[in-house]
Short mmCIF file of C-alpha atoms and ligand atoms in Angstrom, two decimals:
data_model
loop_
_atom_site.label_atom_id
_atom_site.label_comp_id
_atom_site.label_asym_id
_atom_site.label_seq_id
_atom_site.Cartn_x
_atom_site.Cartn_y
_atom_site.Cartn_z
CA MET A 1054 0.00 0.00 0.00
CA THR A 1055 1.06 3.56 -0.72
CA ASP A 1056 0.21 6.28 1.81
CA VAL A 1057 -0.38 9.21 -0.53
CA ALA A 1058 -1.01 9.61 -4.25
CA ILE A 1059 -0.80 13.08 -5.76
CA VAL A 1060 -2.51 13.56 -9.11
CA GLY A 1061 -0.75 16.34 -11.02
CA ALA A 1062 3.03 16.56 -10.75
CA GLY A 1063 3.46 20.30 -11.25
CA TYR A 1064 4.42 23.35 -9.19
CA VAL A 1065 2.06 22.18 -6.44
CA GLY A 1066 2.26 18.40 -6.70
CA VAL A 1067 6.02 17.91 -6.66
CA PRO A 1068 6.76 20.04 -3.53
CA LEU A 1069 3.78 18.35 -1.84
CA ALA A 1070 5.28 14.94 -2.67
CA GLN A 1071 8.58 16.09 -1.17
CA VAL A 1072 6.90 17.12 2.10
CA PHE A 1073 5.13 13.76 2.51
CA ALA A 1074 8.17 11.71 1.48
CA GLU A 1075 10.44 13.60 3.88
CA ALA A 1076 7.96 12.85 6.68
CA GLY A 1077 8.42 9.13 5.93
CA ARG A 1078 5.21 8.58 3.92
CA SER A 1079 5.25 6.48 0.77
CA VAL A 1080 4.29 8.74 -2.15
CA LEU A 1081 3.14 8.17 -5.72
CA LEU A 1082 2.85 11.02 -8.23
CA VAL A 1083 0.33 10.46 -11.04
CA ASP A 1084 0.68 12.57 -14.17
CA ARG A 1085 -0.53 12.12 -17.73
CA ASP A 1086 2.77 13.47 -19.10
CA ALA A 1087 4.94 10.37 -19.63
CA ALA A 1088 8.11 12.43 -20.15
CA ARG A 1089 7.61 14.14 -16.77
CA VAL A 1090 6.96 10.79 -15.11
CA ASP A 1091 10.19 9.33 -16.54
CA GLN A 1092 12.12 12.38 -15.38
CA LEU A 1093 10.71 12.12 -11.86
CA ASN A 1094 11.54 8.41 -11.65
CA ARG A 1095 15.13 9.21 -12.66
CA GLY A 1096 15.24 11.78 -9.85
CA GLU A 1097 15.44 14.73 -12.25
CA SER A 1098 13.38 17.68 -11.14
CA TYR A 1099 11.80 20.21 -13.51
CA ILE A 1100 10.36 22.20 -10.57
CA GLU A 1101 12.85 24.77 -9.30
CA ASP A 1102 11.60 24.55 -5.68
CA VAL A 1103 12.62 20.88 -5.49
CA PRO A 1104 16.27 20.47 -6.49
CA SER A 1105 17.21 17.29 -8.39
CA GLU A 1106 19.57 16.18 -5.57
CA THR A 1107 16.62 16.26 -3.16
CA LEU A 1108 14.30 14.45 -5.55
CA LYS A 1109 16.93 11.81 -6.39
CA ARG A 1110 17.46 11.13 -2.68
CA LEU A 1111 13.72 10.74 -2.12
CA VAL A 1112 13.41 8.42 -5.13
CA ASP A 1113 16.43 6.29 -4.10
CA GLU A 1114 15.98 6.26 -0.32
CA ARG A 1115 12.26 6.90 0.32
CA GLY A 1116 10.74 5.11 -2.66
CA LEU A 1117 9.02 8.19 -4.12
CA ARG A 1118 7.64 7.16 -7.53
CA ALA A 1119 5.68 8.52 -10.45
CA THR A 1120 3.31 6.86 -12.89
CA THR A 1121 0.88 7.63 -15.72
CA ASP A 1122 -1.34 4.74 -14.63
CA TYR A 1123 -4.45 5.74 -12.66
CA ASP A 1124 -4.98 2.06 -11.78
CA GLU A 1125 -2.24 2.39 -9.18
CA LEU A 1126 -4.60 4.64 -7.16
CA ARG A 1127 -6.42 1.53 -5.98
CA ASP A 1128 -3.50 0.75 -3.67
CA CYS A 1129 -3.18 4.25 -2.20
CA ASP A 1130 -4.79 5.42 1.05
CA ALA A 1131 -5.16 9.08 0.16
CA ILE A 1132 -5.54 10.75 -3.24
CA LEU A 1133 -4.70 14.45 -3.48
CA ILE A 1134 -5.67 16.35 -6.62
CA ALA A 1135 -3.26 19.11 -7.66
CA LEU A 1136 -4.37 19.71 -11.24
CA PRO A 1137 -4.63 22.98 -13.18
CA THR A 1138 -7.84 25.02 -12.97
CA PRO A 1139 -7.52 27.49 -15.85
CA LEU A 1140 -9.99 29.97 -17.34
CA SER A 1141 -11.61 29.39 -20.72
CA LYS A 1142 -11.16 31.89 -23.57
CA GLN A 1143 -14.34 33.58 -22.29
CA ARG A 1144 -12.63 33.88 -18.87
CA GLU A 1145 -14.93 31.37 -17.22
CA PRO A 1146 -13.76 28.51 -14.96
CA ASP A 1147 -12.57 25.52 -16.94
CA LEU A 1148 -12.82 22.54 -14.61
CA SER A 1149 -12.55 19.94 -17.36
CA ILE A 1150 -9.13 18.67 -16.21
CA VAL A 1151 -10.30 18.19 -12.62
CA GLN A 1152 -13.61 16.67 -13.73
CA GLY A 1153 -11.84 14.20 -16.04
CA ALA A 1154 -9.41 13.18 -13.30
CA VAL A 1155 -12.21 12.76 -10.75
CA GLU A 1156 -13.96 10.40 -13.16
CA GLU A 1157 -10.73 8.37 -13.42
CA ILE A 1158 -10.49 8.33 -9.63
CA ALA A 1159 -14.16 7.31 -9.29
CA ARG A 1160 -13.49 4.23 -11.44
CA ARG A 1161 -10.88 3.17 -8.86
CA LEU A 1162 -12.64 4.40 -5.71
CA ARG A 1163 -12.87 1.87 -2.90
CA PRO A 1164 -13.97 1.93 0.74
CA GLY A 1165 -11.35 3.61 2.91
CA HIS A 1166 -10.14 6.12 0.34
CA LEU A 1167 -9.55 9.76 1.28
CA VAL A 1168 -9.81 12.23 -1.62
CA VAL A 1169 -8.66 15.84 -1.20
CA LEU A 1170 -8.97 18.53 -3.87
CA GLU A 1171 -6.10 21.03 -3.63
CA SER A 1172 -6.65 22.95 -6.90
CA THR A 1173 -7.77 26.55 -6.53
CA THR A 1174 -11.44 26.89 -7.41
CA TYR A 1175 -14.78 28.56 -6.60
CA PRO A 1176 -16.78 27.69 -3.46
CA GLY A 1177 -18.99 24.71 -4.16
CA THR A 1178 -16.67 22.80 -6.49
CA THR A 1179 -15.90 19.94 -4.10
CA ARG A 1180 -19.57 19.41 -3.22
CA GLU A 1181 -21.05 20.05 -6.68
CA GLU A 1182 -18.41 18.66 -9.04
CA VAL A 1183 -16.35 16.10 -7.11
CA LEU A 1184 -18.82 14.57 -4.65
CA PRO A 1185 -21.55 13.48 -7.15
CA ARG A 1186 -18.96 11.82 -9.40
CA LEU A 1187 -17.53 9.87 -6.48
CA GLU A 1188 -20.93 8.95 -4.99
CA ALA A 1189 -22.12 7.74 -8.41
CA THR A 1190 -20.05 4.66 -7.57
CA GLY A 1191 -22.58 3.80 -4.87
CA LEU A 1192 -20.07 4.54 -2.10
CA LYS A 1193 -21.19 7.05 0.56
CA VAL A 1194 -19.12 10.03 1.67
CA GLY A 1195 -18.26 10.20 5.38
CA GLU A 1196 -18.92 6.48 5.70
CA ASP A 1197 -17.24 4.56 2.88
CA PHE A 1198 -14.82 7.25 1.74
CA HIS A 1199 -13.81 10.74 2.83
CA LEU A 1200 -13.69 13.94 0.78
CA ALA A 1201 -12.24 17.34 1.63
CA PHE A 1202 -10.86 20.52 0.12
CA SER A 1203 -7.50 21.90 1.20
CA PRO A 1204 -6.02 24.76 -0.81
CA GLU A 1205 -2.37 24.74 -1.77
CA ARG A 1206 -0.72 28.03 -0.82
CA VAL A 1207 2.78 27.49 -2.20
CA ASP A 1208 4.60 30.52 -3.57
CA PRO A 1209 7.11 29.14 -6.10
CA GLY A 1210 10.64 30.38 -5.57
CA ARG A 1211 10.05 31.31 -1.96
CA GLU A 1212 12.36 29.78 0.64
CA ASP A 1213 11.09 31.14 3.98
CA TRP A 1214 7.49 29.96 3.53
CA THR A 1215 7.14 26.55 1.93
CA THR A 1216 4.55 23.78 1.58
CA LYS A 1217 5.78 22.45 4.92
CA ASN A 1218 5.53 25.52 7.12
CA VAL A 1219 2.58 27.40 5.60
CA PRO A 1220 -0.49 26.37 7.64
CA LYS A 1221 -2.84 24.02 5.78
CA VAL A 1222 -6.53 24.94 5.75
CA VAL A 1223 -8.79 21.88 5.63
CA GLY A 1224 -12.58 21.62 5.22
CA GLY A 1225 -14.34 18.28 4.72
CA ILE A 1226 -17.82 17.38 3.50
CA THR A 1227 -18.49 15.83 6.94
CA ASP A 1228 -16.69 16.28 10.25
CA ALA A 1229 -15.17 12.84 9.82
CA CYS A 1230 -13.83 13.94 6.41
CA THR A 1231 -12.23 17.05 7.96
CA GLU A 1232 -10.60 14.98 10.71
CA ARG A 1233 -9.30 12.34 8.28
CA ALA A 1234 -7.76 15.01 6.02
CA ALA A 1235 -6.36 16.93 9.00
CA ALA A 1236 -4.75 13.72 10.26
CA LEU A 1237 -3.12 13.15 6.87
CA TYR A 1238 -1.46 16.57 6.78
CA SER A 1239 -0.61 16.82 10.51
CA GLY A 1240 3.05 15.99 10.86
CA PRO A 1241 4.20 16.35 7.26
CA VAL A 1242 2.81 19.93 7.38
CA ASP A 1243 3.59 21.93 10.54
CA THR A 1244 0.13 23.42 11.21
CA VAL A 1245 -3.37 22.39 10.16
CA HIS A 1246 -6.29 24.83 10.42
CA ARG A 1247 -9.74 23.23 10.25
CA VAL A 1248 -12.79 25.02 8.82
CA THR A 1249 -16.35 23.72 8.89
CA SER A 1250 -16.92 23.09 5.18
CA PRO A 1251 -15.10 22.67 1.85
CA GLU A 1252 -16.80 25.90 0.71
CA ALA A 1253 -15.10 27.87 3.51
CA ALA A 1254 -11.74 26.37 2.54
CA GLU A 1255 -12.32 27.09 -1.16
CA LEU A 1256 -13.25 30.71 -0.47
CA THR A 1257 -10.30 31.17 1.91
CA LYS A 1258 -7.87 30.60 -0.94
CA LEU A 1259 -9.77 32.95 -3.23
CA LEU A 1260 -9.88 35.67 -0.56
CA GLU A 1261 -6.08 35.46 -0.24
CA ASN A 1262 -5.54 35.87 -3.97
CA ILE A 1263 -8.21 38.55 -4.41
CA PHE A 1264 -6.61 40.49 -1.55
CA ARG A 1265 -3.35 40.52 -3.49
CA SER A 1266 -4.95 41.40 -6.81
CA VAL A 1267 -6.92 44.33 -5.34
CA ASN A 1268 -3.96 45.74 -3.42
CA ILE A 1269 -1.62 45.44 -6.41
CA ALA A 1270 -4.24 47.27 -8.49
CA LEU A 1271 -4.38 50.01 -5.86
CA VAL A 1272 -0.63 50.72 -6.07
CA ASN A 1273 -0.67 50.37 -9.85
CA GLU A 1274 -3.32 53.08 -10.03
CA LEU A 1275 -1.35 55.20 -7.57
CA ALA A 1276 1.79 54.75 -9.70
CA GLN A 1277 -0.02 56.28 -12.68
CA LEU A 1278 -1.23 59.21 -10.59
CA CYS A 1279 2.27 59.67 -9.15
CA ASP A 1280 3.64 59.99 -12.68
CA ARG A 1281 1.35 63.01 -13.22
CA LEU A 1282 2.11 64.46 -9.78
CA GLY A 1283 5.86 64.02 -10.22
CA ILE A 1284 6.11 61.90 -7.07
CA ASP A 1285 8.18 58.71 -6.81
CA VAL A 1286 5.61 55.99 -5.98
CA TRP A 1287 8.35 53.68 -4.69
CA GLU A 1288 9.43 56.25 -2.15
CA VAL A 1289 5.83 56.62 -0.98
CA VAL A 1290 5.25 52.86 -0.68
CA ASP A 1291 8.52 52.41 1.23
CA ALA A 1292 7.64 55.27 3.56
CA ALA A 1293 4.11 53.92 4.21
CA ALA A 1294 5.66 50.52 4.98
CA THR A 1295 7.46 52.03 7.98
CA LYS A 1296 4.09 52.11 9.77
CA PRO A 1297 4.24 49.09 12.05
CA PHE A 1298 0.49 48.35 11.91
CA GLY A 1299 -2.49 48.71 9.59
CA PHE A 1300 -0.50 48.82 6.35
CA MET A 1301 0.84 46.07 4.16
CA SER A 1302 3.25 46.88 1.38
CA PHE A 1303 2.40 45.99 -2.23
CA LYS A 1304 4.58 47.06 -5.14
CA PRO A 1305 3.48 48.43 -8.50
CA GLY A 1306 4.60 46.58 -11.62
CA PRO A 1307 3.97 45.85 -15.29
CA GLY A 1308 0.92 43.68 -14.57
CA LEU A 1309 -0.09 40.45 -12.91
CA GLY A 1310 1.50 37.11 -13.67
CA GLY A 1311 1.49 33.48 -12.64
CA HIS A 1312 -1.13 30.80 -12.53
CA CYS A 1313 -3.00 32.30 -9.57
CA ILE A 1314 -3.52 36.03 -9.11
CA PRO A 1315 -4.60 36.91 -12.68
CA ILE A 1316 -6.97 33.93 -12.87
CA ASP A 1317 -8.39 32.82 -9.53
CA PRO A 1318 -10.43 35.95 -8.69
CA PHE A 1319 -12.53 35.36 -11.81
CA TYR A 1320 -13.57 31.97 -10.47
CA LEU A 1321 -15.42 33.85 -7.75
CA THR A 1322 -16.83 36.44 -10.15
CA TRP A 1323 -18.34 33.61 -12.20
CA LYS A 1324 -19.84 31.87 -9.18
CA ALA A 1325 -21.20 35.14 -7.76
CA ARG A 1326 -23.16 35.75 -10.98
CA GLU A 1327 -25.14 32.58 -10.26
CA TYR A 1328 -26.42 34.46 -7.19
CA GLY A 1329 -27.08 37.73 -9.04
CA PHE A 1330 -24.08 39.32 -7.31
CA TYR A 1331 -21.36 41.43 -8.96
CA THR A 1332 -17.86 41.29 -7.47
CA GLU A 1333 -16.91 44.84 -8.36
CA PHE A 1334 -13.59 45.00 -6.51
CA ILE A 1335 -12.39 42.00 -8.51
CA GLU A 1336 -13.52 43.46 -11.83
CA LEU A 1337 -11.99 46.87 -11.12
CA ALA A 1338 -8.69 45.35 -9.99
CA GLY A 1339 -8.63 43.18 -13.12
CA LYS A 1340 -9.20 46.25 -15.29
CA VAL A 1341 -6.39 48.29 -13.68
CA ASN A 1342 -3.92 45.39 -13.66
CA GLU A 1343 -4.66 44.31 -17.22
CA ASN A 1344 -4.05 47.86 -18.42
CA MET A 1345 -0.53 47.98 -16.97
CA PRO A 1346 1.33 46.51 -20.00
CA TYR A 1347 -0.32 49.23 -22.13
CA TYR A 1348 0.75 51.89 -19.66
CA CYS A 1349 4.28 50.44 -19.62
CA ARG A 1350 4.42 50.59 -23.41
CA SER A 1351 3.59 54.29 -23.24
CA LEU A 1352 6.41 54.82 -20.70
CA ILE A 1353 8.88 53.10 -23.05
CA SER A 1354 7.62 55.30 -25.86
CA GLN A 1355 8.19 58.45 -23.74
CA ALA A 1356 11.66 57.29 -22.74
CA LEU A 1357 12.60 56.79 -26.40
CA ASN A 1358 11.16 60.21 -27.31
CA HIS A 1359 13.05 62.08 -24.63
CA GLY A 1360 16.12 59.89 -24.23
CA ARG A 1361 16.84 59.08 -27.88
CA GLU A 1362 14.57 61.33 -29.90
CA LYS A 1363 13.22 58.18 -31.49
CA SER A 1364 9.82 56.60 -31.93
CA LEU A 1365 8.93 53.09 -30.83
CA LYS A 1366 8.71 52.08 -34.47
CA GLY A 1367 12.15 50.99 -35.59
CA SER A 1368 13.74 51.19 -32.11
CA GLN A 1369 15.75 48.34 -30.61
CA VAL A 1370 14.28 47.46 -27.20
CA LEU A 1371 15.89 45.00 -24.79
CA VAL A 1372 13.36 43.51 -22.36
CA LEU A 1373 15.25 42.54 -19.22
CA GLY A 1374 13.51 39.68 -17.36
CA VAL A 1375 10.47 37.97 -18.83
CA ALA A 1376 9.45 35.44 -16.15
CA TYR A 1377 6.46 36.57 -14.14
CA LYS A 1378 8.53 37.03 -11.00
CA PRO A 1379 12.18 37.18 -9.90
CA GLY A 1380 14.36 34.14 -9.45
CA ILE A 1381 12.33 31.60 -11.40
CA GLY A 1382 11.59 30.73 -15.04
CA ASP A 1383 7.80 30.51 -14.76
CA MET A 1384 6.26 32.25 -17.78
CA ARG A 1385 2.59 31.58 -17.06
CA GLU A 1386 0.50 34.72 -17.66
CA SER A 1387 3.68 36.77 -17.52
CA PRO A 1388 2.94 40.44 -18.32
CA ALA A 1389 6.22 40.48 -20.30
CA LEU A 1390 4.46 38.45 -23.01
CA LYS A 1391 1.77 41.09 -23.45
CA LEU A 1392 4.33 43.90 -23.37
CA ILE A 1393 6.52 42.24 -26.03
CA GLU A 1394 3.46 41.75 -28.21
CA LEU A 1395 2.48 45.40 -27.81
CA LEU A 1396 6.02 46.62 -28.56
CA GLN A 1397 6.27 44.43 -31.65
CA ASN A 1398 2.85 45.61 -32.85
CA ALA A 1399 4.11 49.18 -32.50
CA GLY A 1400 7.02 48.33 -34.80
CA ALA A 1401 9.81 47.99 -32.19
CA HIS A 1402 12.54 45.36 -32.63
CA VAL A 1403 12.42 43.43 -29.36
CA SER A 1404 15.17 41.28 -27.86
CA TYR A 1405 15.17 39.88 -24.35
CA HIS A 1406 17.54 38.68 -21.66
CA ASP A 1407 16.42 36.28 -18.93
CA PRO A 1408 18.83 33.88 -17.18
CA HIS A 1409 15.90 31.59 -16.30
CA VAL A 1410 14.11 31.56 -19.67
CA PRO A 1411 16.35 30.43 -22.56
CA GLU A 1412 13.71 30.85 -25.25
CA LEU A 1413 10.30 32.34 -26.02
CA PRO A 1414 8.96 30.04 -28.75
CA ASP A 1415 5.78 32.11 -29.27
CA PHE A 1416 7.93 35.01 -30.45
CA ALA A 1417 10.74 32.87 -31.96
CA LEU A 1418 13.15 34.66 -29.60
CA THR A 1419 16.08 33.33 -27.57
CA SER A 1420 17.65 35.06 -24.60
CA VAL A 1421 20.51 37.34 -25.71
CA ALA A 1422 23.58 38.50 -23.77
CA LEU A 1423 22.97 41.32 -21.30
CA GLU A 1424 24.54 44.31 -23.05
CA THR A 1425 23.32 47.84 -23.45
CA GLU A 1426 24.55 48.04 -27.07
CA PRO A 1427 22.96 48.18 -29.64
CA TYR A 1428 19.71 48.88 -27.80
CA ASP A 1429 17.92 52.21 -27.77
CA CYS A 1430 16.25 51.29 -24.51
CA VAL A 1431 16.42 48.64 -21.80
CA ALA A 1432 13.06 47.84 -20.15
CA ILE A 1433 13.43 46.15 -16.76
CA VAL A 1434 10.30 44.00 -16.57
CA THR A 1435 11.39 41.37 -14.02
CA ASP A 1436 14.13 42.10 -11.50
CA HIS A 1437 15.92 38.76 -11.30
CA PRO A 1438 18.61 38.60 -8.61
CA GLY A 1439 22.25 38.45 -9.65
CA ILE A 1440 22.06 41.26 -12.22
CA ASP A 1441 23.97 44.50 -11.66
CA TYR A 1442 21.23 47.01 -12.48
CA GLU A 1443 23.23 49.99 -11.28
CA ALA A 1444 25.97 49.11 -13.76
CA LEU A 1445 23.40 49.47 -16.53
CA VAL A 1446 22.70 53.02 -15.32
CA ASP A 1447 26.43 53.77 -15.28
CA ASP A 1448 26.65 52.43 -18.84
CA GLY A 1449 24.52 55.37 -19.96
CA ALA A 1450 21.68 53.24 -21.32
CA VAL A 1451 18.17 54.65 -21.58
CA ILE A 1452 16.34 52.54 -19.04
CA VAL A 1453 12.68 52.08 -18.22
CA ASP A 1454 12.53 50.51 -14.80
CA PHE A 1455 9.19 48.91 -13.86
CA ARG A 1456 10.59 47.30 -10.68
CA ASN A 1457 12.66 50.00 -9.03
CA ALA A 1458 15.63 47.70 -9.67
CA THR A 1459 17.96 50.64 -10.32
CA GLY A 1460 17.18 52.11 -6.89
CA GLU A 1461 18.67 55.44 -5.84
CA ARG A 1462 21.09 55.49 -8.79
CA GLY A 1463 18.14 55.22 -11.16
CA ARG A 1464 16.23 57.96 -9.34
CA LEU A 1465 19.10 60.38 -9.78
CA SER A 1466 19.72 59.61 -13.45
CA ASP A 1467 17.96 61.55 -16.19
CA ARG A 1468 18.24 58.52 -18.48
CA VAL A 1469 16.13 56.28 -16.23
CA TRP A 1470 12.32 56.36 -16.37
CA LYS A 1471 10.63 54.65 -13.47
CA LEU A 1472 7.13 53.34 -13.08
N1 NAD B 2310 1.65 27.25 -9.08
C1 NAD B 2310 1.29 27.88 -7.98
O1 NAD B 2310 1.98 28.78 -7.51
C2 NAD B 2310 0.04 27.52 -7.22
C3 NAD B 2310 -0.09 27.94 -5.89
C4 NAD B 2310 -1.21 27.60 -5.19
C5 NAD B 2310 -2.24 26.88 -5.83
N2 NAD B 2310 -2.11 26.50 -7.13
C6 NAD B 2310 -3.20 25.75 -7.74
O2 NAD B 2310 -2.84 24.38 -7.78
C7 NAD B 2310 -3.38 23.76 -8.94
C8 NAD B 2310 -2.26 23.09 -9.73
O3 NAD B 2310 -1.40 24.08 -10.23
P1 NAD B 2310 0.11 23.81 -10.65
O4 NAD B 2310 0.74 25.15 -10.71
O5 NAD B 2310 0.75 22.76 -9.82
O6 NAD B 2310 -0.11 23.22 -12.15
P2 NAD B 2310 1.01 22.70 -13.15
O7 NAD B 2310 0.56 23.09 -14.51
O8 NAD B 2310 2.36 23.08 -12.68
O9 NAD B 2310 0.94 21.11 -13.02
C9 NAD B 2310 -0.13 20.36 -13.36
C10 NAD B 2310 0.32 18.95 -13.75
O10 NAD B 2310 -0.85 18.20 -14.01
C11 NAD B 2310 -0.61 17.36 -15.12
N3 NAD B 2310 -1.90 17.00 -15.69
C12 NAD B 2310 -2.72 17.74 -16.44
N4 NAD B 2310 -3.85 17.04 -16.71
C13 NAD B 2310 -3.73 15.84 -16.09
C14 NAD B 2310 -4.57 14.72 -15.97
N5 NAD B 2310 -5.77 14.69 -16.52
N6 NAD B 2310 -4.13 13.67 -15.24
C15 NAD B 2310 -2.93 13.71 -14.64
N7 NAD B 2310 -2.08 14.75 -14.73
C16 NAD B 2310 -2.48 15.80 -15.44
C17 NAD B 2310 0.29 18.17 -16.02
O11 NAD B 2310 1.02 17.31 -16.90
C18 NAD B 2310 1.19 18.88 -14.98
O12 NAD B 2310 2.35 18.11 -14.71
C19 NAD B 2310 -4.11 24.86 -9.69
O13 NAD B 2310 -5.47 24.84 -9.33
C20 NAD B 2310 -3.47 26.12 -9.17
O14 NAD B 2310 -4.35 27.22 -9.25
C21 NAD B 2310 -0.97 26.78 -7.84
#
């Protein structure tokens, strides 16, 4: 018997597998991608948060395994679902991956199984989408099998707060379900926080991400006002952050990125409509944040006008950093993609440098060396560590800095335009 199966070996699934395996549990990762499964079984990690040395040790010494075969779920005690929950083209929840996987699980469901959905989703998903598919087998929740929701709160690339030490919120369909899921996580994860229903757990995760989206939108709007007022928004945010209570610092930037913040809030918007309710904070934040790449394009245009007496059309622009956040190569929903598209549409010749992203196949671009020649402008979109941004200022390049990466040196230079 295997203690824990994790369906979906991605940014969430692989670190989760590590946490259980390090706590001495036997772990099986199930993924439909055969190449990923082979890599995992060789101990080669494609998830930056889990280094290959760690994975190899867990494979060799703790028996961590991966498979494409759902049949192996029959011999597992607990089945955790960590599959993508994207939006459709119409920006509505697309649960097809989770629904398909739950049907596969249902075919192998047996008495004694615990199933936990970890994917981010709207309140009601576990009860309305997962439960009926599992109970269609004739097995009864809370008696024959247990079902709960427990959101994953991992922040890829982060080292201080990890899957192990971020408290795990758990809400089961019945009290017995909550207790069974809480028992599974207690130990491998440092702290478990129980709530009274899967809906409360589902909405908890959305509240966290909506909180970020709304607050980022607030500083993004303020950054645009600051440009007109001639005030440095970074200085204001840093100063406000000296208040020890009642303020939390969020930074402006070129737009939202990643699998979560740009997407998850709209899961709630969609669900709220079913109840005739309009989530206006979410919509407004989405509007402000989605406009940021357009605003950033206009800043690049201004910098070229004033710094080079050139138009965007025909200019050579180096985009520095394209991943959606520093230190990792994750490109999902990265605002750099939108900005590059906008710059190219305006006739600019775009190159990019990113130590974590060797190529951008959608644009047929590969990462170039970090040099200020022959570029008319360097746009700092993602402030990866290990790059000497101040040296770029000293080089005399025209720089548009969306991350305050050039700091004080950038503020004092008349060739640096800051968000
Ligand atoms: N990435 C994050 O930072 C993060 C943080 C918290 C929560 N979440 C949520 O966790 C969930 C998973 O996200 P992720 O980032 O780990 O996704 P991911 O894209 O990194 O990984 C998903 C994995 O599932 C596999 N897969 C797809 N369909 C499958 C199927 N039918 N059967 C088996 N495997 C299948 C893919 O091959 C991939 O390996 C999402 O709901 C996401 O919103 C993500």
